[in-house]
Short mmCIF file of C-alpha atoms in Angstrom, two decimals:
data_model
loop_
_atom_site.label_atom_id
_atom_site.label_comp_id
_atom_site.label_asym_id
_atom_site.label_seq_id
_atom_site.Cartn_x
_atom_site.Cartn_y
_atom_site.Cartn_z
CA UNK A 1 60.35 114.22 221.94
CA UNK A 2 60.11 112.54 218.67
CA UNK A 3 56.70 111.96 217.61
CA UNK A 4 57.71 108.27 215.72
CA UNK A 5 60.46 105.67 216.76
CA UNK A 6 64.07 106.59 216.02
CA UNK A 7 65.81 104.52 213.33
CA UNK A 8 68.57 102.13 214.50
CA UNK A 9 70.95 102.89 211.84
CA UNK A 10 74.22 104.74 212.81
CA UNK A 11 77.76 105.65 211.62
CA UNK A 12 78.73 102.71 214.13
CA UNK A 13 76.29 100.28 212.54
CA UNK A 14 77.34 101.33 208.67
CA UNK A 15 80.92 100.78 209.56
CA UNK A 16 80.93 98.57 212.55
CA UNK A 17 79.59 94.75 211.95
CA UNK A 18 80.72 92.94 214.83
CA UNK A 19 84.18 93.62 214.64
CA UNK A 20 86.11 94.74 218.13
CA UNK A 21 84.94 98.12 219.30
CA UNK A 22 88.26 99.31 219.57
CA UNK A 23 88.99 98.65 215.72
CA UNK A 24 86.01 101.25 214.32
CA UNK A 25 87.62 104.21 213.25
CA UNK A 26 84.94 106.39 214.79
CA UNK A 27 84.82 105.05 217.70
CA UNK A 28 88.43 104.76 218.47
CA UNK A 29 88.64 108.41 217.60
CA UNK A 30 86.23 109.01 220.77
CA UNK A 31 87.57 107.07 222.75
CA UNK A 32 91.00 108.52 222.55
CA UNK A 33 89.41 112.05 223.05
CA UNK A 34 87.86 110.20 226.30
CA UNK A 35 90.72 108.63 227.55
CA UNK A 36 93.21 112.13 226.74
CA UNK A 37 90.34 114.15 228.48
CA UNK A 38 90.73 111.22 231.80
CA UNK A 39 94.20 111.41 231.82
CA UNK A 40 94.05 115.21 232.30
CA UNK A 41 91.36 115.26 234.46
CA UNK A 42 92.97 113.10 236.97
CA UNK A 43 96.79 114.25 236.50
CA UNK A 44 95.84 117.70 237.38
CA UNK A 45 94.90 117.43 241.20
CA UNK A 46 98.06 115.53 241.46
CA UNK A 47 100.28 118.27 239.94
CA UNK A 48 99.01 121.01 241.91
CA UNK A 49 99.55 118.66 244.78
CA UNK A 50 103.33 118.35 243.47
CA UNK A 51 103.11 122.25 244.45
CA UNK A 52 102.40 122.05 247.48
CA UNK A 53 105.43 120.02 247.71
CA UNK A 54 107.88 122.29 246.21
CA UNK A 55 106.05 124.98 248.10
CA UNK A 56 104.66 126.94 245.22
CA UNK A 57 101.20 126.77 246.24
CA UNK A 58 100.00 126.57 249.67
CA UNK A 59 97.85 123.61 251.27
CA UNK A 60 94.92 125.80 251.62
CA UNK A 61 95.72 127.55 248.15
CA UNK A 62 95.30 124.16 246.82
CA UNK A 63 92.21 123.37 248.22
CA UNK A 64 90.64 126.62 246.35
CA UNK A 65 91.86 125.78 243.29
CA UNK A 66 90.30 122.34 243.56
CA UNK A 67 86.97 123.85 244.44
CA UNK A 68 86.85 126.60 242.29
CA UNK A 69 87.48 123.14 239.64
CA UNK A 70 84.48 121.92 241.17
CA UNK A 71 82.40 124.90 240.96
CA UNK A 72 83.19 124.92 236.96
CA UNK A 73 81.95 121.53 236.34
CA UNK A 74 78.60 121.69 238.10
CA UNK A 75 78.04 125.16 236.73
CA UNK A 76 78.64 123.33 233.64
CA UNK A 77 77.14 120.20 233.21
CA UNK A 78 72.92 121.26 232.99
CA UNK A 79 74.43 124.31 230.12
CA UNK A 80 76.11 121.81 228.60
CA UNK A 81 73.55 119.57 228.12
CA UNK A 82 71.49 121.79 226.72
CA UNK A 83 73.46 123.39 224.41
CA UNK A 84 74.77 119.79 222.96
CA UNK A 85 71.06 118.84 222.26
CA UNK A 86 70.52 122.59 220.54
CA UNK A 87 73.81 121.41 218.17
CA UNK A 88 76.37 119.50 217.70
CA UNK A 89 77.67 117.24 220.45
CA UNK A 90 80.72 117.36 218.28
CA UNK A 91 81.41 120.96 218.90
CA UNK A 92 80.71 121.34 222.44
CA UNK A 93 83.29 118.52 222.72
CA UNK A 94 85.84 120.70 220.83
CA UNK A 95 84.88 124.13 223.17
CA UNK A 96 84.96 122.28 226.40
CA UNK A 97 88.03 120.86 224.90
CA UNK A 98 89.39 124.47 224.20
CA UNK A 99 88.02 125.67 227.44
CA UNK A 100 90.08 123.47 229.36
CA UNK A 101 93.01 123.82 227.31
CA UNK A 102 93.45 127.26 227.31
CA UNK A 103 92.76 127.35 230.99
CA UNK A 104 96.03 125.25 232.02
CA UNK A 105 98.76 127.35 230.43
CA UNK A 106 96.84 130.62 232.77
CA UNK A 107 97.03 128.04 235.66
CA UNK A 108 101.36 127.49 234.57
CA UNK A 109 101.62 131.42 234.76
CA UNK A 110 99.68 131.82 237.68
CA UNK A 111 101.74 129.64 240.14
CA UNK A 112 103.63 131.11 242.50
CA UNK A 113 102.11 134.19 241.75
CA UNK A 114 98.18 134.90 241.55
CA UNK A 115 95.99 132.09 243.10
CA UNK A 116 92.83 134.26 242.31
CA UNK A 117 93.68 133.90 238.67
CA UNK A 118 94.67 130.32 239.08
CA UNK A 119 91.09 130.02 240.79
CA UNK A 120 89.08 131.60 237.97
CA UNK A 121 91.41 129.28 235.42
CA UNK A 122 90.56 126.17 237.42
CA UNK A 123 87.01 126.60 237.02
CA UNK A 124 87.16 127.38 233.47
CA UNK A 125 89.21 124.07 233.29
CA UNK A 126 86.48 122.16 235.69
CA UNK A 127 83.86 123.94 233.40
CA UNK A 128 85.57 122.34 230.27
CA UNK A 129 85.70 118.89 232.09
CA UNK A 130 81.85 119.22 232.76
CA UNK A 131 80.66 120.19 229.69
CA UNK A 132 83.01 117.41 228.06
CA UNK A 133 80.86 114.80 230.08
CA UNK A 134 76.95 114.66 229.04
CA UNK A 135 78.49 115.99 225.08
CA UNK A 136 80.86 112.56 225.39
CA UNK A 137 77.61 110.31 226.64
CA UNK A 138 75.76 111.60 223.63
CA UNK A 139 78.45 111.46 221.55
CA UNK A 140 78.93 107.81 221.92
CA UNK A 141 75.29 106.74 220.83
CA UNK A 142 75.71 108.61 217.96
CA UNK A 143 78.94 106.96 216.71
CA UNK A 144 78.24 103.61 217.97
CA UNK A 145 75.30 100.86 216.72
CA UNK A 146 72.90 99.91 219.64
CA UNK A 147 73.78 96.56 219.97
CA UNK A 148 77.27 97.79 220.86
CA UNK A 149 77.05 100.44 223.03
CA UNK A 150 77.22 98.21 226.23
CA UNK A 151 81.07 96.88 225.11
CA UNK A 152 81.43 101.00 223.90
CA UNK A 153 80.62 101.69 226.93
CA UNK A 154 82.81 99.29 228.69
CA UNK A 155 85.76 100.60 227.04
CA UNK A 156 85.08 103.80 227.98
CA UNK A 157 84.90 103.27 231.76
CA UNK A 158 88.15 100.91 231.23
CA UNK A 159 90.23 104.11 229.87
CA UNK A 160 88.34 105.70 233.05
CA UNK A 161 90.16 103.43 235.44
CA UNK A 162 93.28 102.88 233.75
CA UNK A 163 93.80 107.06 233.60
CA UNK A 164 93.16 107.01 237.39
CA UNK A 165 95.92 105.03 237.63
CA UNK A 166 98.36 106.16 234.94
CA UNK A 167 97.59 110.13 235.37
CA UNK A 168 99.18 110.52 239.12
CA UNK A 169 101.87 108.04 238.08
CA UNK A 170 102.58 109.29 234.68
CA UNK A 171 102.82 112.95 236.57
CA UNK A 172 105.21 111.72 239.22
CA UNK A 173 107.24 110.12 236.61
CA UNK A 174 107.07 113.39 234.60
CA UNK A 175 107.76 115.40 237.29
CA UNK A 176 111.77 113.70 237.89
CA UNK A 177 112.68 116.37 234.44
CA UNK A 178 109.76 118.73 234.32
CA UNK A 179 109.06 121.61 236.80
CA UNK A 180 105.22 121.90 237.84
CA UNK A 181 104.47 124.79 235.24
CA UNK A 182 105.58 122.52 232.50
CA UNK A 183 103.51 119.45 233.98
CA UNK A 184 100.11 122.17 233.66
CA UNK A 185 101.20 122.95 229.83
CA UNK A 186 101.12 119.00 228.89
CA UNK A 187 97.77 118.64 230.78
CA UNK A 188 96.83 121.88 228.68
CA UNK A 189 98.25 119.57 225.60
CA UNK A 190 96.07 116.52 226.18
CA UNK A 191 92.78 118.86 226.45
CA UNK A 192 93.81 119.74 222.93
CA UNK A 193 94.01 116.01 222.07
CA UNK A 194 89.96 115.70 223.45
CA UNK A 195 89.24 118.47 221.82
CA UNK A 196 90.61 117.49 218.09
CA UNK A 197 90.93 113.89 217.73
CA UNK A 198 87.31 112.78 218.19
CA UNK A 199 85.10 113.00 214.47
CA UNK A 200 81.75 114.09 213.61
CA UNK A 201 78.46 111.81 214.87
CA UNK A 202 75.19 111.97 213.47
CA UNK A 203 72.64 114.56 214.34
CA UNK A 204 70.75 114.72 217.38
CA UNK A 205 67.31 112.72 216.63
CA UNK A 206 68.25 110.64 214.39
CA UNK A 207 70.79 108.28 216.37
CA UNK A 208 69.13 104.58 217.83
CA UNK A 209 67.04 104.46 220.71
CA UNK A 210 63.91 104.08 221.86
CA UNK A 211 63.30 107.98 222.36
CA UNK A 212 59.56 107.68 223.67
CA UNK A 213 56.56 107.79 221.90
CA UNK A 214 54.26 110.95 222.47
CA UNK A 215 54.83 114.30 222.77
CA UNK A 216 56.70 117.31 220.13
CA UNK A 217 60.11 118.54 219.66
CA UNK A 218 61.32 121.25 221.68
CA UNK A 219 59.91 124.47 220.35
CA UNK A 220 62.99 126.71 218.77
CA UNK A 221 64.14 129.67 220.48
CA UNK A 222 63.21 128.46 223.88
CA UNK A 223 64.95 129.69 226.97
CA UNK A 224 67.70 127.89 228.47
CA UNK A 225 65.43 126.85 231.49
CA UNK A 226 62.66 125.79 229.57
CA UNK A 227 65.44 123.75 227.56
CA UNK A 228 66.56 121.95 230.89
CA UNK A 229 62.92 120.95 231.87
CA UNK A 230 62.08 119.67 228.88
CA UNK A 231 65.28 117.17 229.60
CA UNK A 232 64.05 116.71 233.17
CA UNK A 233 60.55 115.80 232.07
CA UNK A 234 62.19 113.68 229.57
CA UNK A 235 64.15 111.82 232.92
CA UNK A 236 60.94 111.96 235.13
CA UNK A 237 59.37 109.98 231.93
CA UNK A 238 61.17 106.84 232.96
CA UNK A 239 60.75 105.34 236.52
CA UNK A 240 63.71 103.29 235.82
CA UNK A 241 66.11 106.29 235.41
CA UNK A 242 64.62 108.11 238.71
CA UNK A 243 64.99 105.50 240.99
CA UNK A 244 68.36 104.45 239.62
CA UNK A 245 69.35 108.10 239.84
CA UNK A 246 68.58 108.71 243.45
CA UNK A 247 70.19 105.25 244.19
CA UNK A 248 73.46 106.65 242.38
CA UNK A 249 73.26 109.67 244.52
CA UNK A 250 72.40 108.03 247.66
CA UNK A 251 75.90 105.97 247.32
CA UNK A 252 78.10 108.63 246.24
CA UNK A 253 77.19 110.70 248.63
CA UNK A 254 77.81 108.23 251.65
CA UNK A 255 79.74 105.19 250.39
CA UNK A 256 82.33 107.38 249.11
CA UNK A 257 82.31 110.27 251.62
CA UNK A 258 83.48 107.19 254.10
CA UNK A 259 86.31 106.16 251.10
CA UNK A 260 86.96 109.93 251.17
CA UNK A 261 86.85 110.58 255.03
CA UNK A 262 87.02 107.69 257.00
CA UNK A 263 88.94 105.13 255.01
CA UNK A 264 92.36 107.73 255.86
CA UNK A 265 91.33 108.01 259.26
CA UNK A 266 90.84 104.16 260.10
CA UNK A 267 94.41 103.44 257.98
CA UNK A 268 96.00 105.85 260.33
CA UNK A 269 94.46 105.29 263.39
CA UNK A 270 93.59 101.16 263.31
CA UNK A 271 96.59 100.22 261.27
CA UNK A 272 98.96 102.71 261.95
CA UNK A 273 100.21 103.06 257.97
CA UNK A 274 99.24 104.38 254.98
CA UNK A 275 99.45 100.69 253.23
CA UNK A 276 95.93 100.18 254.09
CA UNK A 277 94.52 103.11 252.56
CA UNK A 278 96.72 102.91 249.33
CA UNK A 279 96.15 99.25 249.18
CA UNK A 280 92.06 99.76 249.23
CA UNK A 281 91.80 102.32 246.88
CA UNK A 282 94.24 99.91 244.23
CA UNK A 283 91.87 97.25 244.98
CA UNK A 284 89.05 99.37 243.91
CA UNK A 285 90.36 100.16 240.49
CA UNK A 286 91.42 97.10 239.83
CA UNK A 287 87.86 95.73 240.61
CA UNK A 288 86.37 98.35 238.57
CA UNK A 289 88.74 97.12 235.79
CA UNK A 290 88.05 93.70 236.40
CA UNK A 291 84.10 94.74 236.58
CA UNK A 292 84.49 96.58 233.27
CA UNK A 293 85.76 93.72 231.47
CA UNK A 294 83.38 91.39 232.84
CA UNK A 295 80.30 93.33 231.71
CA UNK A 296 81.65 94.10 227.95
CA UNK A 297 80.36 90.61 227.23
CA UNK A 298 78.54 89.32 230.17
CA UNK A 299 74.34 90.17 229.42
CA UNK A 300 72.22 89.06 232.54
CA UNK A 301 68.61 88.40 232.14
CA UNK A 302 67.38 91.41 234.42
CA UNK A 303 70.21 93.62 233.57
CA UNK A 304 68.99 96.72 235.53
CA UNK A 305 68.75 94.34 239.16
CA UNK A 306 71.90 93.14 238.47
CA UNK A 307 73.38 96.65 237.69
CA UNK A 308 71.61 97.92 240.90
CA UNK A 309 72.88 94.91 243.17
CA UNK A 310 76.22 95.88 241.74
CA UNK A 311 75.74 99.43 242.89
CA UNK A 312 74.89 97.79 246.44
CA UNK A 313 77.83 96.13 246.65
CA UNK A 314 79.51 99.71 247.30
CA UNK A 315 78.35 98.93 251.38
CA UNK A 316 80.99 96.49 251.56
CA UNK A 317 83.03 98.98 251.49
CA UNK A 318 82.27 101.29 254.65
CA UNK A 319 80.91 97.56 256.18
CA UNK A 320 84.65 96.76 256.17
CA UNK A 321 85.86 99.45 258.25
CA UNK A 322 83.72 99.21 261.43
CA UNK A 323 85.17 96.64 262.54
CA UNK A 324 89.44 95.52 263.26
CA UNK A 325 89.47 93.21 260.56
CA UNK A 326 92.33 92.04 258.84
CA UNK A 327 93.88 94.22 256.05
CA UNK A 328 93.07 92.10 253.40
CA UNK A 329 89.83 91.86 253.99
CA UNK A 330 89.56 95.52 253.71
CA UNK A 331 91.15 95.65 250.51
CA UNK A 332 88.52 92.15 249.37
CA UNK A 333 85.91 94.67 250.32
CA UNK A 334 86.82 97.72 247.61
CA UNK A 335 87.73 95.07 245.30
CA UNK A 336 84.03 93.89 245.40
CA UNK A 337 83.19 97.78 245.81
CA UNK A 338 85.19 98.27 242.53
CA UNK A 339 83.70 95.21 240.54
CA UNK A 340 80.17 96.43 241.34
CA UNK A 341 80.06 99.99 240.36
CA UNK A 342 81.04 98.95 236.51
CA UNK A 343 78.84 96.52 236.53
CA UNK A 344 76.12 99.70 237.37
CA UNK A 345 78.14 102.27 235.53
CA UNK A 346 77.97 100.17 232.18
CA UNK A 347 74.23 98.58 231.65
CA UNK A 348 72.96 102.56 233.25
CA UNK A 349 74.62 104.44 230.31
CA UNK A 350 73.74 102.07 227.62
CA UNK A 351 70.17 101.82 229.16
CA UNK A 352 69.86 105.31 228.76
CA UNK A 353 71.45 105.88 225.24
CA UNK A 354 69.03 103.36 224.32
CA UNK A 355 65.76 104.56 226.14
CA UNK A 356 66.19 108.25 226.43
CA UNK A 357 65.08 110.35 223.22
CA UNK A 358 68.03 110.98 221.20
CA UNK A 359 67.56 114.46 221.25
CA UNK A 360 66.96 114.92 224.71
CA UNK A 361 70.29 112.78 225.56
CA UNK A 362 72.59 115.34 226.51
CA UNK A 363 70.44 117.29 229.01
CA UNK A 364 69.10 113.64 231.05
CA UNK A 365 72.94 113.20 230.63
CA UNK A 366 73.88 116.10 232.60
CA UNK A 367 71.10 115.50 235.12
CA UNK A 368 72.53 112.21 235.80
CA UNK A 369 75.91 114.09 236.44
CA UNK A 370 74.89 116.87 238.09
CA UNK A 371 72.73 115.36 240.77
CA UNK A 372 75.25 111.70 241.23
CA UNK A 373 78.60 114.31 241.60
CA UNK A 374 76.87 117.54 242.95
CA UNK A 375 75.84 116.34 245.51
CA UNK A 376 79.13 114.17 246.71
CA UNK A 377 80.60 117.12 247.90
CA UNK A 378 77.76 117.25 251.15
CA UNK A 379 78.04 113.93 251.74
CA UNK A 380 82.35 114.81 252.06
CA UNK A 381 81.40 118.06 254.40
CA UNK A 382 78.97 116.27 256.67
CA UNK A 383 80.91 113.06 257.35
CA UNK A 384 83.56 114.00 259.23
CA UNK A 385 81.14 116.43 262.26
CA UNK A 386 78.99 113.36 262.06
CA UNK A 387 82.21 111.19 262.56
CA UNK A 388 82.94 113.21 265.99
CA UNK A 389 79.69 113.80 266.81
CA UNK A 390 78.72 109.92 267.11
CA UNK A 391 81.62 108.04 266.20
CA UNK A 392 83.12 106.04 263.30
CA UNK A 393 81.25 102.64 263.58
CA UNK A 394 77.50 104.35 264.03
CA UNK A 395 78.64 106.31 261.17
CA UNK A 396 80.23 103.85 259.10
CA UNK A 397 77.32 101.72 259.87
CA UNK A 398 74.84 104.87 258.21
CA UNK A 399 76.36 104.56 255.07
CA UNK A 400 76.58 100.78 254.27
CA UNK A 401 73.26 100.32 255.09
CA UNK A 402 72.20 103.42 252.77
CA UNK A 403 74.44 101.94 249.93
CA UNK A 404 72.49 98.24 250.41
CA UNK A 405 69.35 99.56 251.01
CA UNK A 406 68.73 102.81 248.41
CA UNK A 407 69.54 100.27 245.19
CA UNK A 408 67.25 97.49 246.87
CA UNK A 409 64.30 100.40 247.05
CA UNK A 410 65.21 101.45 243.64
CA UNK A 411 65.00 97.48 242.44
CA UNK A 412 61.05 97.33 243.51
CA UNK A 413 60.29 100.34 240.48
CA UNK A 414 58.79 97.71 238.06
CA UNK A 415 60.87 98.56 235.06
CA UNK A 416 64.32 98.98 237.14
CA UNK A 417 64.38 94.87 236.14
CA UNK A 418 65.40 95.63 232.50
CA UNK A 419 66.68 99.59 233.08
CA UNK A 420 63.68 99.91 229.98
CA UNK A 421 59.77 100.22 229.86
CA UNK A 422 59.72 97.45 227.46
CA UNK A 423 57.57 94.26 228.42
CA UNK A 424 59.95 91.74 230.58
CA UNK A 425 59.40 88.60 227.85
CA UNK A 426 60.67 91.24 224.88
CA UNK A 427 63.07 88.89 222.35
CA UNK A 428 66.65 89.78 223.86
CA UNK A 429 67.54 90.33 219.89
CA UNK A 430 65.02 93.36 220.01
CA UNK A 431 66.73 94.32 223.02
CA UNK A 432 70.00 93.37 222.09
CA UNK A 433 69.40 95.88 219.05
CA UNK A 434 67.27 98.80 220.55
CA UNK A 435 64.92 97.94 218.43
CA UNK A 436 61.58 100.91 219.47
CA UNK A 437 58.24 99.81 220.81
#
């Protein structure tokens, strides 16, 4: 790690001021690689689905596919990290970028007659989408002044939401004059967009941050394992990060295994219609949304409590389905869900574009990913024995009080209050500008 504090001054702060986000060049560039690389991440479960529909691909065809996509990105993610703090974020952007782009035309040709070469191009396209995600976190401290990076951020996880709502519809819409294959091509198409359309950021080290004091650069020619623990070492150097991490995980892998699992189950067999489990999920994104524009501007005084009782507010969510409640106050409860995970999502990756050293970025990056989404996929697996081995409400009851209780153990690490080692009474302008101890 960098042996002196990192200057603040970046492409974003040359070019910047205080003008909108969305209005620097640089940034908008990113963004739009971002928000092309969101839209085909969430259209494409939806068009294999369409498929299954026109019987192309069979149910349990499509559930390979999905985790052979899987597969990809955690396989991904940690190589990724490394390699985008060995060189250019930049150009692992335009690979993964590639990657995935290549991979959906092979998926087009594929359908309806190979699924094992659909599988191997679905996790070259989930390997794409993984390596896209710690290279876009480091990307976007790079391009983007410190004192900005919270509303960069927030625009970010806004094109997040809004492509989880425009990709299925978009697709559906799409679908009324394009066959399937077609629909895979225009996915391939917007991978090309990530993969192009963002520009150049400045080089790793030398972006704002605090970046640590103490300790050497990474020795050249290292292996790739002795890469990754330098970034884990680099994590394990602030509490703050560690207890917010296994908080994260702790949440994803309950609170939305019972969104995943149970929230279906009680819509069909509480409510008898589909209305309630559509109606949550819409309620969650347009919480998130809501959450995401609140925290652009909105700086609390002990941002990393706040972010964590945000996270917490995720138990609302399973809370509301142990009981026969009315549907609306189901739908209140992923609304609040929704609201609180931005307010999380947003202060967690500015804290740690601002606290983590620059070079290093990328790899605590990908151990934020690969631990928070890895691990979702046991929670998924387990909740549904554990559903008919004790029942919904014990269950249910599990993983609200997991989701309240792992940010509210997280919340006692002293430096969890400001997500930062720095001294509670710091000026909020040194704060405000990452200003280094």
């Amino acid at each position: 790690m960098p042996t002196s504090p990192a200057p603040t001054t970046t492409r974003g702060a040359r070019s910047g001021g205080r003008r909108p986000i969305l209005l620097d060049v640089a940034f908008l560039r990113l963004w739009t690689g971002a928000t092309a690389s969101g839209l085909a991440t969430w259209a494409l479960p939806f068009v294999l689905g369409l498929a299954v529909l026109d019987r192309t691909l069979g149910a349990t065809d499509l559930g390979l596919l999905l985790a052979a996509r899987t597969i990809g990105f955690l396989a991904a993610v940690p190589v990724a990290g490394v390699l985008a703090d060995r060189h250019s974020r930049r150009k692992v952007v335009l690979w993964a970028g590639l990657a995935s782009g290549a991979a959906a035309p092979v998926l087009a040709a594929g359908l309806g007659r190979s699924v094992p070469l659909m599988a191997a191009a679905a996790a070259v396209a989930g390997a794409g989408q993984g390596a896209c995600r710690p290279a876009y976190q480091a990307l976007t401290a790079e391009v983007v002044d410190a004192g900005r990076r919270q509303q960069a951020n927030a625009a970010m996880t806004l094109a997040v939401r809004v492509t989880t709502l425009v990709g299925p519809s978009l697709a559906a819409l799409l679908a009324v004059f394009l066959d399937t294959a077609a629909l895979l091509v225009g996915i391939g198409l917007l991978w090309l967009v990530a993969a192009f359309v963002p520009g150049r950021g400045a080089r790793p080290g030398v972006t704002g941050g605090a970046g640590g004091a103490g300790g050497a650069k990474d020795a050249p020619g290292t292996s790739f394992l002795a890469d990754f623990g330098e970034g884990v070492r680099e994590a394990r150097r602030h509490p703050w990060f560690i207890a917010g991490l296994g908080a994260l995980t702790a949440v994803i892998a309950t609170g939305y295994s019972a969104t995943g699992v149970a929230l279906p189950l009680v819509s069909r067999d509480e409510y008898g219609t589909e209305v309630v489990l559509a109606g949550a999920m819409t309620a969650y994104t347009a919480g998130a949304l809501a959450g995401a524009l609140l925290i652009a501007r909105w700086r609390p005084r002990s941002p990393g409590r706040a972010a964590l009782a945000g996270l917490a507010a995720y138990g609302f969510a399973p809370l509301s389905l142990v009981l026969p409640v009315h549907p609306a106050v189901v739908m209140a409860a992923y609304a609040v869900a929704g609201v609180g995970i931005e307010l999380f999502n947003v202060p967690w990756f500015t804290a740690a574009q601002r606290e983590v050293a620059p070079d290093r970025l990328a790899r605590v990056s990908s151990l934020d990913f690969l631990l928070s989404y890895g691990l979702a996929p046991l929670g998924l697996a387990l909740i549904a024995p554990a559903i008919e081995a004790f029942g919904a409400a014990p269950v249910l009851v599990a993983c609200a009080f997991t989701c309240f209780a792992a940010p509210a153990a997280a919340a006692l690490v002293p430096s969890s209050r400001g997500f930062s080692h720095r001294p509670a009474a710091e000026p909020a302008e040194a704060r405000a500008t990452g200003a280094t101890r």
